């Protein structure tokens, strides 16, 4: 049992709640619902942290906390509350006026599982000081284990003159963007110049070369920008684009930076700017394009993929469910791109609902799909660099069951990964298979797992961090029904016994996650830095399909957040009608027309400005 001592009486109630979480699943769900209702109806500022995780990440904040502090839930979920003790977003340390003995007392109370009550100085996101009368109350389960801590804050203005704040709190992305701008760097470095003179700091007695190549080039992009704020000299050194290239290579890997360089089509990239834009996502922009040519006869449910700067479209469902077997290419490298039907020998049998993936740099690979009377599990490959290109079947041994509306992705350039989909008689599948198309006689390899996420169709699979996969959404089987899902799962295929893990979502009883609305047939893109973007798809109700969400699956406590995008957005975006170019651009085909596929209209979503042009 817990002891209640120290700051309050031994018998202090724990917020009028039963101090235990019932052990059965249903009871846990009910308890959590009651907890949620209590939190939502409370008139004071509230925070709940997960006491079973390292460093007490926040799993809930109420709207009063958001209003008073200026921090939005999505910015702080997963973090420890101590950021309130730092003045502004980019302060590295607790402010000196925050009473260290009170902080130690908080730490002791949390460690010993006892209630804390006391007052300390905190700061809003914009740097203004606040007095915080804080009460921390542990929540225990049947065994006396502390599972959560509830923090109640009574905030009041603190009338202390601290001088101007260098916190750059505006809107989320404005903040991050302003942080990186030269103007701010200059203003800040002028203030700090005197303190950081070479004579008082051993680090600054090093030569420019040593600081640049032995220090700056080895740290993370955000550390380089922080160092650039310290003084004029470091600010000047962090302007060197070669240093930034090394920083990007360290952070994202050589392959990713080469892809970015190639994606720029020979235009010189400013690595500092690219690092900033891909980190903050401040430059995300939609643009609408018109292209010539025609994809005829009319069809829907085709699949597309990008091979370099060329888009390839294969198959689809024609009028009266006619299965299409033709191939079209749109070359975005020419001044006036046009859809062109290419005559390719021995095409795969006509179909829809298949996957189309790019492997080996220039290969287009078809897997699965259906036509009226048949489901497929065959694999066809076409090398777009071959003249003239032709389709050929790859007969992989031990193939997966035939299926449609499955998901597919490319691992390590040459491996096709497929998962789930709808099999014979509409049975949903939950398996996962790999085929290495680069070897002579490829064999399908099923990934054996002890547990799989519920079977589903219309979900996405994206690769991040080498051999890790993130699965999101789809129409998933739950009991005897099928529901749109907003859950994300991960699996690391480099492990000897890969295991699916629940990453983030809302279907787990008691979950307080705020994922994108449930959907299927959406678009998922892995960014260079390993985060995954989601938008589009089919959702229930009136949620906007063009809202973009991002999650970092490698984060200690992954949480979704929304990304603001400028420009004209498409009304619709479907996974199979969207091509991802490099890691910085997605092309959505026919984004205005919903089910009518107008393929002369394209929408491009650029994640960074420098690589924004189509042709
Ligand atoms: C539920 C909860 C709410 C908290 N709320 C606040 C808060 O509003 N302001 C604050 O300064 N610290 C708050 N803290 C305390 C810090 O998160 C942290 O525990 C404290 O600074 C001591 O740890 P440290 O010395 O490692 O920083 C809260 C802690 C918990 C568990």
PDB file of C-alpha atoms and ligand atoms in Angstrom, residues 47-49 55-56 65 80-82 84-85 94 103 106-107 110 120-122 132 134 136 149-151 153 155, ligand 1:
ATOM      1  CA  UNK A  47      -2.060  16.563 -16.492  1.00  0.00           C
ATOM      2  CA  UNK A  48      -1.820  12.773 -16.251  1.00  0.00           C
ATOM      3  CA  UNK A  49       1.482  10.949 -16.618  1.00  0.00           C
ATOM      4  CA  UNK A  55      10.498   9.651 -16.975  1.00  0.00           C
ATOM      5  CA  UNK A  56       6.713  10.019 -16.544  1.00  0.00           C
ATOM      6  CA  UNK A  65      -3.674  23.451 -19.303  1.00  0.00           C
ATOM      7  CA  UNK A  80       7.959  15.102 -19.011  1.00  0.00           C
ATOM      8  CA  UNK A  81       6.349  18.188 -17.410  1.00  0.00           C
ATOM      9  CA  UNK A  82       9.699  19.737 -16.560  1.00  0.00           C
ATOM     10  CA  UNK A  84       7.395  24.236 -17.826  1.00  0.00           C
ATOM     11  CA  UNK A  85      10.480  25.118 -15.757  1.00  0.00           C
ATOM     12  CA  UNK A  94      15.654  24.974 -15.890  1.00  0.00           C
ATOM     13  CA  UNK A 103      11.975  20.521  -7.699  1.00  0.00           C
ATOM     14  CA  UNK A 106       8.690  16.933  -6.269  1.00  0.00           C
ATOM     15  CA  UNK A 107      11.208  14.346  -7.360  1.00  0.00           C
ATOM     16  CA  UNK A 110       7.178  11.009  -7.056  1.00  0.00           C
ATOM     17  CA  UNK A 120       6.969  26.826  -8.048  1.00  0.00           C
ATOM     18  CA  UNK A 121       7.772  29.119 -10.940  1.00  0.00           C
ATOM     19  CA  UNK A 122       6.787  27.951 -14.433  1.00  0.00           C
ATOM     20  CA  UNK A 132       2.051  27.251 -10.250  1.00  0.00           C
ATOM     21  CA  UNK A 134       0.934  22.203  -7.978  1.00  0.00           C
ATOM     22  CA  UNK A 136       0.604  15.662  -7.596  1.00  0.00           C
ATOM     23  CA  UNK A 149       0.244  10.407 -11.479  1.00  0.00           C
ATOM     24  CA  UNK A 150      -2.361  13.142 -11.739  1.00  0.00           C
ATOM     25  CA  UNK A 151      -1.080  16.722 -11.601  1.00  0.00           C
ATOM     26  CA  UNK A 153      -2.132  23.068 -11.495  1.00  0.00           C
ATOM     27  CA  UNK A 155      -1.749  28.914 -12.332  1.00  0.00           C
TER      28      UNK A 155
HETATM   29  C1  LIG B   1       1.682  14.400 -13.207  1.00  0.00           C
HETATM   30  C2  LIG B   1       2.821  15.360 -13.085  1.00  0.00           C
HETATM   31  C3  LIG B   1       2.583  16.710 -13.295  1.00  0.00           C
HETATM   32  C4  LIG B   1       3.604  17.636 -13.167  1.00  0.00           C
HETATM   33  N1  LIG B   1       3.337  18.948 -13.398  1.00  0.00           N
HETATM   34  C5  LIG B   1       4.327  19.857 -13.283  1.00  0.00           C
HETATM   35  C6  LIG B   1       4.069  21.238 -13.536  1.00  0.00           C
HETATM   36  O1  LIG B   1       2.964  21.652 -13.808  1.00  0.00           O
HETATM   37  N2  LIG B   1       5.114  22.096 -13.441  1.00  0.00           N
HETATM   38  C7  LIG B   1       6.380  21.684 -13.108  1.00  0.00           C
HETATM   39  O2  LIG B   1       7.282  22.506 -13.030  1.00  0.00           O
HETATM   40  N3  LIG B   1       6.652  20.380 -12.857  1.00  0.00           N
HETATM   41  C8  LIG B   1       5.661  19.455 -12.938  1.00  0.00           C
HETATM   42  N4  LIG B   1       5.916  18.135 -12.684  1.00  0.00           N
HETATM   43  C9  LIG B   1       7.254  17.750 -12.203  1.00  0.00           C
HETATM   44  C10 LIG B   1       8.249  17.414 -13.281  1.00  0.00           C
HETATM   45  O3  LIG B   1       7.675  16.599 -14.277  1.00  0.00           O
HETATM   46  C11 LIG B   1       9.458  16.668 -12.707  1.00  0.00           C
HETATM   47  O4  LIG B   1       9.011  15.504 -12.092  1.00  0.00           O
HETATM   48  C12 LIG B   1      10.214  17.496 -11.725  1.00  0.00           C
HETATM   49  O5  LIG B   1      10.769  18.589 -12.404  1.00  0.00           O
HETATM   50  C13 LIG B   1      11.330  16.738 -11.017  1.00  0.00           C
HETATM   51  O6  LIG B   1      12.103  16.021 -11.892  1.00  0.00           O
HETATM   52  P1  LIG B   1      13.542  16.516 -12.480  1.00  0.00           P
HETATM   53  O7  LIG B   1      14.357  16.939 -11.328  1.00  0.00           O
HETATM   54  O8  LIG B   1      14.097  15.335 -13.191  1.00  0.00           O
HETATM   55  O9  LIG B   1      13.305  17.619 -13.424  1.00  0.00           O
HETATM   56  C14 LIG B   1       4.902  17.203 -12.810  1.00  0.00           C
HETATM   57  C15 LIG B   1       5.143  15.834 -12.603  1.00  0.00           C
HETATM   58  C16 LIG B   1       4.112  14.929 -12.723  1.00  0.00           C
HETATM   59  C17 LIG B   1       4.373  13.479 -12.476  1.00  0.00           C
END
